[in-house]
Each structure stands twice: as C-alpha cells, then as structure tokens.
Coordinates of C-alpha atoms in Angstrom, one line a residue:
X1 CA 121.2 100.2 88.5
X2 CA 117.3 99.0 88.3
X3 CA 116.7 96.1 90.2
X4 CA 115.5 93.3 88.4
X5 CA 114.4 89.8 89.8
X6 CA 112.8 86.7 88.8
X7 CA 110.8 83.6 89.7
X8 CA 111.1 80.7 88.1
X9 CA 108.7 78.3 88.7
X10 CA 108.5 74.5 86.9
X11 CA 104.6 73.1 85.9
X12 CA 105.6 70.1 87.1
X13 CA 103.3 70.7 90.4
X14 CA 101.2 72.9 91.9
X15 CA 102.4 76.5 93.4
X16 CA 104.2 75.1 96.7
X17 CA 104.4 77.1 99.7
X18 CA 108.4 77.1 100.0
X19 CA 108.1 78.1 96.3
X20 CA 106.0 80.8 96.6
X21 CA 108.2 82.0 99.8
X22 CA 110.8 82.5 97.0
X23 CA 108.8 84.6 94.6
X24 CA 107.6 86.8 97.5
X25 CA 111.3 87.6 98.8
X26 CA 112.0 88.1 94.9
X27 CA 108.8 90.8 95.0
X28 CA 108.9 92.5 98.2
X29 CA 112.8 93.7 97.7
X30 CA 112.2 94.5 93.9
X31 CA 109.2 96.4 94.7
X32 CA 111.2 98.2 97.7
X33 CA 114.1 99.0 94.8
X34 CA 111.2 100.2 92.6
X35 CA 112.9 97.7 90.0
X36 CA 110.7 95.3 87.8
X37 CA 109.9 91.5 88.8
X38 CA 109.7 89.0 85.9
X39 CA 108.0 85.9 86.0
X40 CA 109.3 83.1 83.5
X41 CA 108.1 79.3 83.0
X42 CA 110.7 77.1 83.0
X43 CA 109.0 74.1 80.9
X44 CA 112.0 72.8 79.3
X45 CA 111.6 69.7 81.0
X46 CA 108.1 68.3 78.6
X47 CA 108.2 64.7 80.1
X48 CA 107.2 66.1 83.7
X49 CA 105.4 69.4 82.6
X50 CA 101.6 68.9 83.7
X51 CA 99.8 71.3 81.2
X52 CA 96.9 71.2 84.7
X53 CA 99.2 72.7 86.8
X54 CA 99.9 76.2 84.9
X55 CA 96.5 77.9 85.9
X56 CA 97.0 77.3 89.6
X57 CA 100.4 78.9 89.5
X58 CA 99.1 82.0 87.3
X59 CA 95.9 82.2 89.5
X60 CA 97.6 81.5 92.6
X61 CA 99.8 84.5 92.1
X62 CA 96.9 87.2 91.0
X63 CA 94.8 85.5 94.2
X64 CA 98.2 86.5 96.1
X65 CA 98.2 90.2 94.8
X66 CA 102.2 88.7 93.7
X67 CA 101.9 90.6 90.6
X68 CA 104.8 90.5 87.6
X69 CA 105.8 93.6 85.4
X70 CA 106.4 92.0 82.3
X71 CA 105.9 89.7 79.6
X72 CA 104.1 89.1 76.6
X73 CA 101.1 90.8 76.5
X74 CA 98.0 88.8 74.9
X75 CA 95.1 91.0 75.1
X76 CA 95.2 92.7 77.9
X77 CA 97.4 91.9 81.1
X78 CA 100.8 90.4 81.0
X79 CA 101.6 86.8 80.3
X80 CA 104.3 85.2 81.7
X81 CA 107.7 84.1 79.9
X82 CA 107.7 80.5 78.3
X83 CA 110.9 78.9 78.2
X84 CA 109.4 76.6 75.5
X85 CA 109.3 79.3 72.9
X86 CA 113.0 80.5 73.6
X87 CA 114.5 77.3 72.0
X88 CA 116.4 79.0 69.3
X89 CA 118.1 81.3 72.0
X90 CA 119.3 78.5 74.2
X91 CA 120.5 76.8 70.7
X92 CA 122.3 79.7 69.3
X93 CA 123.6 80.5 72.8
X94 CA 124.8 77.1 72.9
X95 CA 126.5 77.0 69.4
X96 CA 128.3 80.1 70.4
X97 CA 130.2 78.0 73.1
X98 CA 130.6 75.5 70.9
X99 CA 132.7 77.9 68.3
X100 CA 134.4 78.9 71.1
X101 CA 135.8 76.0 72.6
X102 CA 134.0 76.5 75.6
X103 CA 131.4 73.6 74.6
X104 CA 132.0 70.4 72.9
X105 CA 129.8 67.5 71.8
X106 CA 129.3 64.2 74.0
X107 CA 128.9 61.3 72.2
X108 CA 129.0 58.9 75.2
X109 CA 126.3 56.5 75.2
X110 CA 124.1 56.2 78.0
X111 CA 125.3 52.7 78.9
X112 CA 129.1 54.1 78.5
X113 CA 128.2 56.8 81.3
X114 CA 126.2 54.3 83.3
X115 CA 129.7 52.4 83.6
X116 CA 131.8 55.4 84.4
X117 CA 129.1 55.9 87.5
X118 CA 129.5 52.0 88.7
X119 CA 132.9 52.1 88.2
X120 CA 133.3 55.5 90.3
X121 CA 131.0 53.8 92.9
X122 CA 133.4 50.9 93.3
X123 CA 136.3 52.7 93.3
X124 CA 134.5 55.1 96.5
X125 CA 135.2 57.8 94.6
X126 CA 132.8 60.9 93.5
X127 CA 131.6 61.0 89.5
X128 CA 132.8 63.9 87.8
X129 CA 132.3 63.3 84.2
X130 CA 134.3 64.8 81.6
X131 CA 133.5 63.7 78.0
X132 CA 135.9 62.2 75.4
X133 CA 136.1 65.4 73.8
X134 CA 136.7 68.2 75.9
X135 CA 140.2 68.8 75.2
X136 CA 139.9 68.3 71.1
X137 CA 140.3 71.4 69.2
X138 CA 136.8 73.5 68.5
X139 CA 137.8 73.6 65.0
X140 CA 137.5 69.0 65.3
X141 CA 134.6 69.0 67.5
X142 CA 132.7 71.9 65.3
X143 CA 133.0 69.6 62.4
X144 CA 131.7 66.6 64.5
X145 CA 128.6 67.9 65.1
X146 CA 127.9 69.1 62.2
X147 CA 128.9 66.0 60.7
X148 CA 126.5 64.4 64.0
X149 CA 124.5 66.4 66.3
X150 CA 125.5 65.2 69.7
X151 CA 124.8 66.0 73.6
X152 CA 126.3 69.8 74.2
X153 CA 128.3 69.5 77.2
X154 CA 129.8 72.9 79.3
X155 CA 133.3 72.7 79.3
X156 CA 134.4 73.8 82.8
X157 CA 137.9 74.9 83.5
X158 CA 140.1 72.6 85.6
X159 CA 142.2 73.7 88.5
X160 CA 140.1 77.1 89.4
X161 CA 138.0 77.9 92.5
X162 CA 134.9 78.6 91.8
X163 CA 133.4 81.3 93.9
X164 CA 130.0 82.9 94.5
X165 CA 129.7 86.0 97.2
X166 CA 126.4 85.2 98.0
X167 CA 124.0 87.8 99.9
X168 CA 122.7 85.4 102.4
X169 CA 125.4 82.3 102.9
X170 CA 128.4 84.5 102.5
X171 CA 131.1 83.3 100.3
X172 CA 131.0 80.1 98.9
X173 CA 133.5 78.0 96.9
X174 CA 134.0 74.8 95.2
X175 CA 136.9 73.5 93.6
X176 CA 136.1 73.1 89.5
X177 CA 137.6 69.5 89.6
X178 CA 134.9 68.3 91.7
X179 CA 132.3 69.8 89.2
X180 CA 131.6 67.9 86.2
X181 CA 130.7 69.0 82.8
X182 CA 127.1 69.6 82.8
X183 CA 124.8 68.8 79.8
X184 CA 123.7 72.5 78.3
X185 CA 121.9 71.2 74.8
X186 CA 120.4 67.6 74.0
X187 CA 120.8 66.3 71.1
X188 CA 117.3 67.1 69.9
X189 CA 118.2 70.7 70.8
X190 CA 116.6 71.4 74.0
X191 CA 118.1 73.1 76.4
X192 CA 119.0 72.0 79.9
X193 CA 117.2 73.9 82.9
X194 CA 121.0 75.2 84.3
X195 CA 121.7 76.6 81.1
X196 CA 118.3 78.0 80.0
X197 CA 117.8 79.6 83.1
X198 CA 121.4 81.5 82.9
X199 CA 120.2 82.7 79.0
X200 CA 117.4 84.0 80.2
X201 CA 118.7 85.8 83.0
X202 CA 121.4 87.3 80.7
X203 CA 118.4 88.0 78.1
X204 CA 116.0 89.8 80.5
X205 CA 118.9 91.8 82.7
X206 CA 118.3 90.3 85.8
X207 CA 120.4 91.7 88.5
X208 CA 119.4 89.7 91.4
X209 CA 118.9 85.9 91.6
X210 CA 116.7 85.2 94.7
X211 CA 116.2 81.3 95.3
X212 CA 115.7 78.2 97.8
X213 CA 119.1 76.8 98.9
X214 CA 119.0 73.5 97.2
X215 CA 119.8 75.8 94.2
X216 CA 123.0 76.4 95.8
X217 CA 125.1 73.4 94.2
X218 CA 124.2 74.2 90.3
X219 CA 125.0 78.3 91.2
X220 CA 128.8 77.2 90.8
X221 CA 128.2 75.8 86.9
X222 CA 126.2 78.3 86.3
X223 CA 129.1 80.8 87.1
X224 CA 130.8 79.5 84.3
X225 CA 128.2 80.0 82.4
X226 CA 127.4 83.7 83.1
X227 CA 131.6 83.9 81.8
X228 CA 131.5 82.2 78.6
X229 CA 128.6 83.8 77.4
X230 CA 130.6 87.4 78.1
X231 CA 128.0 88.4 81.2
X232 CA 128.7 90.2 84.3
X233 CA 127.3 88.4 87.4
X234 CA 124.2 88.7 88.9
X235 CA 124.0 88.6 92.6
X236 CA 122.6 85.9 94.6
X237 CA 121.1 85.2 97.5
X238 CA 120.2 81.6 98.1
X239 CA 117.5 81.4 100.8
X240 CA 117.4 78.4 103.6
X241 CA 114.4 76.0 103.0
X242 CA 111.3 75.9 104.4
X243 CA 110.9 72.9 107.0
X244 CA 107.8 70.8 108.1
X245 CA 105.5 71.9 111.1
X246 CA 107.8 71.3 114.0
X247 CA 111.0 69.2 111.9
X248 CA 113.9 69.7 110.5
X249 CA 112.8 67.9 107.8
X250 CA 112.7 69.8 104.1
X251 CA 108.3 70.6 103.2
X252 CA 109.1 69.2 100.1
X253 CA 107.1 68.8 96.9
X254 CA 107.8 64.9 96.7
X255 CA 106.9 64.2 99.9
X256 CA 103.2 65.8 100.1
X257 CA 100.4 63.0 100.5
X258 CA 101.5 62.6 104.4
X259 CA 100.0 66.2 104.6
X260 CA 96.5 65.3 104.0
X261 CA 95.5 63.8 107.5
X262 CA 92.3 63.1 108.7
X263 CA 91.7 67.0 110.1
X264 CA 92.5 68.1 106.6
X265 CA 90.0 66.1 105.1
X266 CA 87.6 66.9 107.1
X267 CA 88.1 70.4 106.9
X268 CA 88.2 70.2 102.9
X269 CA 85.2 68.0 103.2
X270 CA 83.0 70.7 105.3
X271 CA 83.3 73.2 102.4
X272 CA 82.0 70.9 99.9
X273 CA 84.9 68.8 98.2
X274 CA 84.1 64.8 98.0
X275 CA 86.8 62.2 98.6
X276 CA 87.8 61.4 95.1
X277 CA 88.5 65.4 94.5
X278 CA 90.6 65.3 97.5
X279 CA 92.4 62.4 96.5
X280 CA 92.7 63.2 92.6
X281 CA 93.5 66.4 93.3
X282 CA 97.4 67.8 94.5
X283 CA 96.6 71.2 95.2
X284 CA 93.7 70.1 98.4
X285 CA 97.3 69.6 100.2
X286 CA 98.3 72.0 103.6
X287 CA 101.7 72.7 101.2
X288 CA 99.9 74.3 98.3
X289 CA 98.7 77.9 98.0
X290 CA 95.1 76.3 96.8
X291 CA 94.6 74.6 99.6
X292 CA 94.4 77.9 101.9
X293 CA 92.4 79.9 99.0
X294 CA 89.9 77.2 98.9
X295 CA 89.2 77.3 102.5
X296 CA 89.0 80.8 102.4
X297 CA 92.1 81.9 104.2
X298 CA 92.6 86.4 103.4
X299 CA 95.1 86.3 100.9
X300 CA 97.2 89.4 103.0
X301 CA 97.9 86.6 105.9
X302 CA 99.4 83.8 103.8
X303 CA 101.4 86.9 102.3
X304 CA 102.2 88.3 105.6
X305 CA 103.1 84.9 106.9
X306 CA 105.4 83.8 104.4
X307 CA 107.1 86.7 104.6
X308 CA 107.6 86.1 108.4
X309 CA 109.1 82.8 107.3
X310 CA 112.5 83.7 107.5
X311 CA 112.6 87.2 107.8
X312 CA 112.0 89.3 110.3
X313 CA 111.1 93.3 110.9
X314 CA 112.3 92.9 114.6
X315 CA 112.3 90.3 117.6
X316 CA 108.4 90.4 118.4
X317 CA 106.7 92.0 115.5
X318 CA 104.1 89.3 113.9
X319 CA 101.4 91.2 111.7
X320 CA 103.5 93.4 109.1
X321 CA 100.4 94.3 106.3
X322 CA 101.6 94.6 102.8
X323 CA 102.9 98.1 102.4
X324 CA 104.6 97.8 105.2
X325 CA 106.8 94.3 104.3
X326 CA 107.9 96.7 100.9
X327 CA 109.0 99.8 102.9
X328 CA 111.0 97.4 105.5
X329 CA 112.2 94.3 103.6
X330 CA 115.4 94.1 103.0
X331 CA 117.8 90.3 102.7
X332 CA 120.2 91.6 105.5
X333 CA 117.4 90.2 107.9
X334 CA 116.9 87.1 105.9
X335 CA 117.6 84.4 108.9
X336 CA 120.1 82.1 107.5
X337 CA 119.1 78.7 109.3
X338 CA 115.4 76.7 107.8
X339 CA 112.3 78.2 108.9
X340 CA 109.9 75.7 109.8
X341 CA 105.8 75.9 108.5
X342 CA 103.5 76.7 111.2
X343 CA 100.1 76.5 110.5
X344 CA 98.6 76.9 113.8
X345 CA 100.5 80.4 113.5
X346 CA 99.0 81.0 110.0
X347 CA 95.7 80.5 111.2
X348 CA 96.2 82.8 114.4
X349 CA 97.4 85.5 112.1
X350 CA 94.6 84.8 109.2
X351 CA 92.2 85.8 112.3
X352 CA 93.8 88.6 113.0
X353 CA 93.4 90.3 109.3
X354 CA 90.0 88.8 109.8
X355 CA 89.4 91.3 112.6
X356 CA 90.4 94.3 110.6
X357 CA 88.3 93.6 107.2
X358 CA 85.5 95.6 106.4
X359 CA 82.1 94.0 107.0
X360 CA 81.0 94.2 103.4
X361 CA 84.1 92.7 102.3
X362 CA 83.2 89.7 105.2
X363 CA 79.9 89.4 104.0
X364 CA 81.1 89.1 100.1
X365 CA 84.2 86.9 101.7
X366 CA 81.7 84.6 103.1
X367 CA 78.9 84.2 100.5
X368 CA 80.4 81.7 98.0
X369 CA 81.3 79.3 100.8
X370 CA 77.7 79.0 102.1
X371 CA 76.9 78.6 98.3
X372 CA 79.0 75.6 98.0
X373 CA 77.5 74.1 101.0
X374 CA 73.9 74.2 99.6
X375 CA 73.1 76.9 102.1
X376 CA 72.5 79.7 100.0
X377 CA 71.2 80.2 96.3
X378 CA 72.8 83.1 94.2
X379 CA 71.9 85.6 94.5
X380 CA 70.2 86.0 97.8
X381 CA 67.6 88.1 98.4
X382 CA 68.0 91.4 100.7
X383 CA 66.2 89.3 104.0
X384 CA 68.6 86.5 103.6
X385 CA 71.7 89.3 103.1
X386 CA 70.5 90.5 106.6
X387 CA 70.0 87.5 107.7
X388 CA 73.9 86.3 107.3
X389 CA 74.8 90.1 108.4
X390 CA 73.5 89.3 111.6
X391 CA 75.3 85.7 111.9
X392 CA 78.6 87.5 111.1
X393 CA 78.2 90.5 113.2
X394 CA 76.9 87.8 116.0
X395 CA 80.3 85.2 115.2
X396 CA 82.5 88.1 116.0
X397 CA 85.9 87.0 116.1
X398 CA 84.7 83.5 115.5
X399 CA 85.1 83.7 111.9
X400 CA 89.2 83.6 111.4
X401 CA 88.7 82.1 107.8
X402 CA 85.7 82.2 105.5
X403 CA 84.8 78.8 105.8
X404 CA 84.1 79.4 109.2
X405 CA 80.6 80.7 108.4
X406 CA 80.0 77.2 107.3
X407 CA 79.1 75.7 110.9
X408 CA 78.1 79.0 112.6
X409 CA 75.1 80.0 109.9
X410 CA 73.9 76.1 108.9
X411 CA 71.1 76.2 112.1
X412 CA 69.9 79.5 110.7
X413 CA 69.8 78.4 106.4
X414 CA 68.8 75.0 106.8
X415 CA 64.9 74.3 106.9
X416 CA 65.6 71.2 109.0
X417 CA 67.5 71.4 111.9
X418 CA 69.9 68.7 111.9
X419 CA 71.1 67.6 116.1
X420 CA 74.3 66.6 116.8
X421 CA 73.7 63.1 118.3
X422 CA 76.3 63.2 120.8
X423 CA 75.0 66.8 121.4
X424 CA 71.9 65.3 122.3
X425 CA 72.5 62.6 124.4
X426 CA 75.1 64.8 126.7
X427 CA 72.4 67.8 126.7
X428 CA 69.2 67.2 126.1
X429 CA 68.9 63.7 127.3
X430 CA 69.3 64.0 131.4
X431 CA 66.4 63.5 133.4
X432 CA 64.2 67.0 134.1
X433 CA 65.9 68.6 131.1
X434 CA 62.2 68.5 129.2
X435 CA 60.9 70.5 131.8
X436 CA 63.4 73.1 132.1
X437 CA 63.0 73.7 128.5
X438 CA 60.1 73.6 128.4
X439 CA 59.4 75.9 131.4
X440 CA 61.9 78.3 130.4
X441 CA 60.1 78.1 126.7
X442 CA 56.6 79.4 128.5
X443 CA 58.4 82.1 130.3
X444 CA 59.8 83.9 127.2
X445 CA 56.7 83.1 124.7
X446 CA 55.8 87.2 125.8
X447 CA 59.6 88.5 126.0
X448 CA 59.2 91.6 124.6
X449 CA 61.0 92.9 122.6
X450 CA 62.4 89.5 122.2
X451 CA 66.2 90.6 121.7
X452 CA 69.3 89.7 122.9
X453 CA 69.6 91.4 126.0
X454 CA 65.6 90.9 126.7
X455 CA 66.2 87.0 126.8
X456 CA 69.6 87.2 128.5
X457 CA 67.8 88.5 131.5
X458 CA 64.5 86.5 131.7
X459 CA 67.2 83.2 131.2
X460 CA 69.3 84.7 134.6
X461 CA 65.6 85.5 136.7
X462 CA 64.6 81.8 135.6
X463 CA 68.1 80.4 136.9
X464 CA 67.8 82.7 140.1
X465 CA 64.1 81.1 140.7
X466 CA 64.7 77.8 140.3
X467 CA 68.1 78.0 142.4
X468 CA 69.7 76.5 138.9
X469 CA 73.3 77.6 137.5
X470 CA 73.2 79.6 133.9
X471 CA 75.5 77.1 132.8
X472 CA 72.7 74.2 133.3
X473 CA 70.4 75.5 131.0
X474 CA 72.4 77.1 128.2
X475 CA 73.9 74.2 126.6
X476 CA 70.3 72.1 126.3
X477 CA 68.9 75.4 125.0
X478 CA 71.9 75.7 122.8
X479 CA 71.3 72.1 121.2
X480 CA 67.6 72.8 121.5
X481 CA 68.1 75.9 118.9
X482 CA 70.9 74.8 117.1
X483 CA 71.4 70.9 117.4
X484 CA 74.9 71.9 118.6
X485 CA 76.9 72.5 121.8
X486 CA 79.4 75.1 120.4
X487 CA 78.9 79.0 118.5
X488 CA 78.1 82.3 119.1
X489 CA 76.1 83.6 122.0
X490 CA 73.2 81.7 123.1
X491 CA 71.1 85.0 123.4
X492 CA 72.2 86.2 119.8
X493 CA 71.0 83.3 118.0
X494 CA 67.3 83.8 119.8
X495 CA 67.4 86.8 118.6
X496 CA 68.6 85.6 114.7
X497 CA 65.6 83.0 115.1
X498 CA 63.3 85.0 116.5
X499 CA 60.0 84.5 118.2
X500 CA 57.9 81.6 116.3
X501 CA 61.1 79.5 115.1
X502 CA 62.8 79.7 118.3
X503 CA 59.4 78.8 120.3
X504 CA 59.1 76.0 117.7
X505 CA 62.3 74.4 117.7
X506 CA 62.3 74.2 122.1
X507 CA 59.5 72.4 121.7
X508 CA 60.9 69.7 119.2
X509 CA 63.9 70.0 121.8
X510 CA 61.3 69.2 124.8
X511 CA 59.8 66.1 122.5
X512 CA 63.4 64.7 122.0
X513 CA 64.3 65.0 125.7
X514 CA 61.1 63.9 127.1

C-alpha cells in the first residue's frame, strides 16, 4: 500500500504554528513511506474564508520547503485542492445517503433546535439531536426533499460503540447515543466541513489521517461516514496540541493578540514595519509562520523545531537537519502529552543552522533586510558587498537570524553616526574620558597597517602605560566608533572603518565628552 496523507488547512487565518506542526508530521512520514502528500483547501465555510489569508498559507509552505505532490496544475507547479469547486461531489455523495436511508432531511427550524438546546440545559442533560425524521422510510423522506430541499442530516446508528484504533491515543470509543446526527448538506447544498473532508479523503485515497487532537471528537461521526459511503478506514493518528511558552494552555488561533508584546514589536519595528502594519496585520504574530520569515529566521530551524515539538529521535538529540527528520521519523515516537512552544529554543537552534550556512548564502540572507532598513540601495556595488562581507565575517556567531545584521552594520552604512544617549552619558561622559580618547586617538593616527591585530596591541601598550584596565577604554571607544555599547570586536570595527573615518569619528567622540 502507497502512503497517502493530507493537510487540510481552513483560510480562515493565517498558517499557524500548531497547524503547520500537523502538515509537517503529515510530510516527514509520507516522504519516509515514499507515498504522496496532498494539500486540499477546505473553504466550505465562505462566511469566515479571508480570500488575504490564502497566499501566506501557499507561500508559507514553499518558504518552508513543505512541498505537496499533487493537484491541479495551472501552468506550471501544482495548485492545491479547493473544496469550493467539489460541490457537486459532496451533493451527489450526500444524495446517495439519502437513497439509502442512511441520510434524511431536517426540517427543524432554527428556533425549534434553539428550544431543544434550552430545554436539554434545564433538564442538565447533554444535546444529542436527532431530527423528526430519522426513522421515516427513505422512500417518504426522498419524496420530501424533492418535494422541499431541507438540511441533510447523518443518520447515526443507535446502540453501537463507535471505535477508532488510533496510532497515537490508542483505542478510543464513544457510545453512538451520545453522538448526535451531524448536519452533512445545507439546504443551499453546501457541504459541511465533517463530511466534505471524509469525501475527499475517500476521493483522493488517503491512507493516513494525521491531525491536532481537538479533531478527536468529530473522528467518531466521521467513522460512520467512511461506512455509509462503502469505504475502508483510513488510519489515524490524532496529535496532542501545541501549548503556550511555558503553559498548559492550548497556542490557539483565537487567542493570538496577547502574543504581540512590547519585545515583539520592537523587534518587528527594527526591521522596518510601522505600528499600523503590525496592528492591521495577523501574520506579524510569534504564532504565525510569517512572523519568523519576516524576521529572517532559516526556514530548516522552524522545520527542525517543529518537528522536535513532540517528537523525538532520542533523549538529547536537538539539531536533526531535513534528510535526517525523513530517514528517522516515524509516529511511534510521537509524545502523546502537549508540547509546549519555546521560542527561546527556536532561536538558540535558528543560530545554530546559522553557524553552518555558507557565507554567500549569509550575505544574500542578509541583504534584503538592510534594504528595508534604508541601509543599502539594490543593487550594491562590489565595495559595499565587501564592505557587509566584512561586518558578517566580523559578527561571527552574532548573527543567529538575518535581522541581526540590522544593529551590527547600521555604524558602518549610515553617513551619520547616530549615539545611543544612554550610551553616551554612561561612556563617554565621565570626567578624563576626552583625554583618553583623545590620547589614544594620537597614538594610532600612524598604526600601521592599521588592522585588527595592529590596533589590539597599541590599545593594550596604551593601557599598560597609563596603569589603566582594557576594559576602561573599550566601551568609550566602542560608543566613540559606533554610538553603541554592544557588537562585535572593538578591534574589528577599526579595522571596517579604517584610518580617516575612525580618526574622524574619536574626535567627534572627544567633542561630545569634553
């Protein structure tokens, strides 16, 4: 048997981390199987689909490297599946039950159900709805509808356990008395999402249904779907949920604007995006995929940390690249309790694929982020491609995320040097630090060559003369050259500056402090 496994994502919001968890479970076993991974829409539901939320899902996915095997092709790669344009499947699916006896219509108003709830609520008792007509003959209720088109309603069978043998939970069961008849048609023929999604799955052969937990409860209708329709079951595996940073709390779509605090938006801010954006905006939000793309996170880390969300390849192992996740996943070493999103961990580990990525591939990485700051022109010329070369060779290990190069090359591309003022006043402000600067400026105005390891040593014989600590000096100098007390080494960025714009901008540094 070929593997085959889907994701099924709604565009009722943007591509969610604990969603995109799911699809890459779903694409790391069917890629390990050497089976085929679809990717269908489910936009049945037109009064919440948000026609601005379909690109980020599509482009979050190709940004991933989460790429699915099928669809529709429209000039050139594949689309994915639309539930929208399988109407007539769902209806003729539906009809079928309906002929059967397996289906009847519902012609309970929505006021008559409303009562049956208040009335179950007073009595203390659980809703299970069954309509008027469920036990009429399909012969009667065929000519009803015809007569009327009506609510489709699934009739499920009384006095039967239902029971799913799922891959992750184990077996689970529910009594079919305490499941009510679920809507499977309106009566302006659209489908419901339990049924369409159980059509489809029959329609495309999946073999495997790979989802979030929550899904658990509709699994047991769906069952009964999968039986009326003639099918043989798909497995399942229902995945625990992904919890908040440090709670047991469900990271859920409906709960996202607490996510924004003031560290995010200042961090979304230093790479160019305004207030309004950020607040207009639901994908500039710690639980999208966007979010991490747009502050230039390396796709392989979200990938390899999501995977890591739940799964493991042993007790200690943390960086598992790509290839390696296919060879070795597997859902026997799903974790069956809630993972909970870390994102000090995510950035640790986007560091660590940082340290591993070509230079060229940095420098590209880098190069639209100082572009958005207004720090860079495209396309920059071969002295200003040395020029950030140099800062990112000099950042080292600094530069965890592209965005990074933000801070760390701004005292090199801007024509102004802009000092921090708290910077100043710690630094530059303390009586006698003019003349140290300025001293220390006269001794290196003939360093020569005037590199990094020149300058480290005429700044350690200056200390030794003048009885003074390294540590004294460095952070004026620091500000002095950079108008900040933090980044890469101090004798580095001399040698970045050089000569004449160092010499130039100790000696705005000796104005300030005098």
């Amino acid at each position: 048997m070929t593997i085959r496994t889907r994701f099924a994502p709604s565009p009722t919001g943007y591509l969610h981390i604990g969603g995109v968890r799911t699809a890459l479970f779903n694409w790391l076993l069917t890629k390990r199987m050497g089976g085929q991974f679809v990717l269908r829409i489910d936009d049945t539901d037109a009064d919440r689909n948000r026609p601005d939320a379909l690109n980020p899902i599509l482009e979050g996915f190709q940004w991933l490297g989460i790429q699915w095997d099928e669809g529709p092709q429209v000039g050139g790669p594949h689309t994915p599946y639309f539930q929208s344009g399988r109407l007539e499947v769902y209806q003729n699916a539906a009809f079928s039950l309906l002929e059967k006896g397996l289906a009847y219509p519902d012609y309970m108003t929505r006021e008559e159900l409303d009562a049956d709830r208040q009335l179950a609520d007073q009595q203390k008792r659980a809703y299970i709805h069954r309509g008027p007509l469920r036990d009429h003959s399909k012969e009667e209720n065929r000519l009803r509808y015809q007569e009327k088109s009506a609510p489709i309603r699934l009739r499920i069978p009384e006095n039967k356990t239902l029971l799913v043998d799922d891959l992750i939970c184990g077996p689970c069961k529910q009594d079919s008395n305490l499941v009510g008849d679920p809507l499977i048609l309106r009566a302006d023929g659209r489908a419901l999402y339990n049924f369409a999604s159980v059509v489809d799955d029959i329609s495309f052969g999946i073999t495997h249904i790979i989802r979030a937990r929550e899904h658990l409860s509709n699994t047991y209708a769906q069952t009964v779907i999968f039986e009326a329709l003639g099918a043989s079951m798909p497995k399942f595996a229902h995945i625990p949920v992904v919890n908040e940073p440090k709670s047991k709390k469900k990271l859920s779509k409906r709960d996202m604007a607490k996510f924004v605090t003031t560290e995010v938006r200042a961090k979304l801010k230093s790479v160019g995006f305004t207030d309004d954006q950020i607040n207009n905006r639901d994908d500039l939000n710690p639980a999208t995929v966007s979010y991490y793309r747009e502050l230039g996170y390396l796709p392989e880390a979200l990938v390899n940390y999501l995977a890591r969300l739940g799964w493991s390849l042993d007790d200690k192992t943390e960086f598992i690249p790509i290839p390696e996740l296919i060879s070795h996943f597997s859902l026997e070493r799903v974790n069956d309790s809630p993972a909970s999103f870390d994102p000090d961990k995510l950035f640790w580990l986007a560091g660590e694929y940082m340290k591993i990525l070509p230079k060229d591939k940095k420098i590209a990485g880098c190069l639209p982020f100082l572009e958005k700051a207004n720090l860079l022109h495209d396309p920059a010329d071969s002295q200003t491609l040395d020029l950030i070369e140099s800062i990112i060779s000099a950042a080292g290990e600094r530069i965890k995320i592209f965005s990074d190069i933000i801070p760390l090359a701004t005292p090199f591309l801007k024509p102004i040097i802009e000092r921090d003022p708290q910077a100043v006043d710690k630094f530059l402000k303390p009586p006698g630090t003019a003349n140290l600067i300025k001293s220390f400026s006269e001794k290196i105005e003939t360093a020569s060559p005037f590199d990094a390891m020149t300058l480290d040593q005429y700044l350690h014989d200056f200390c030794k003369a003048t009885d003074l600590k390294p540590g004294k000096l460095v952070q004026p100098i620091r500000v002095a050259l950079t108008g900040t007390s933090v980044g890469f080494g101090l004798f580095d960025t001399f040698a970045i500056l050089g000569r004449d714009e160092s010499l130039e901008r100790l000696g705005q540094a000796v104005l300030i402090s005098g």
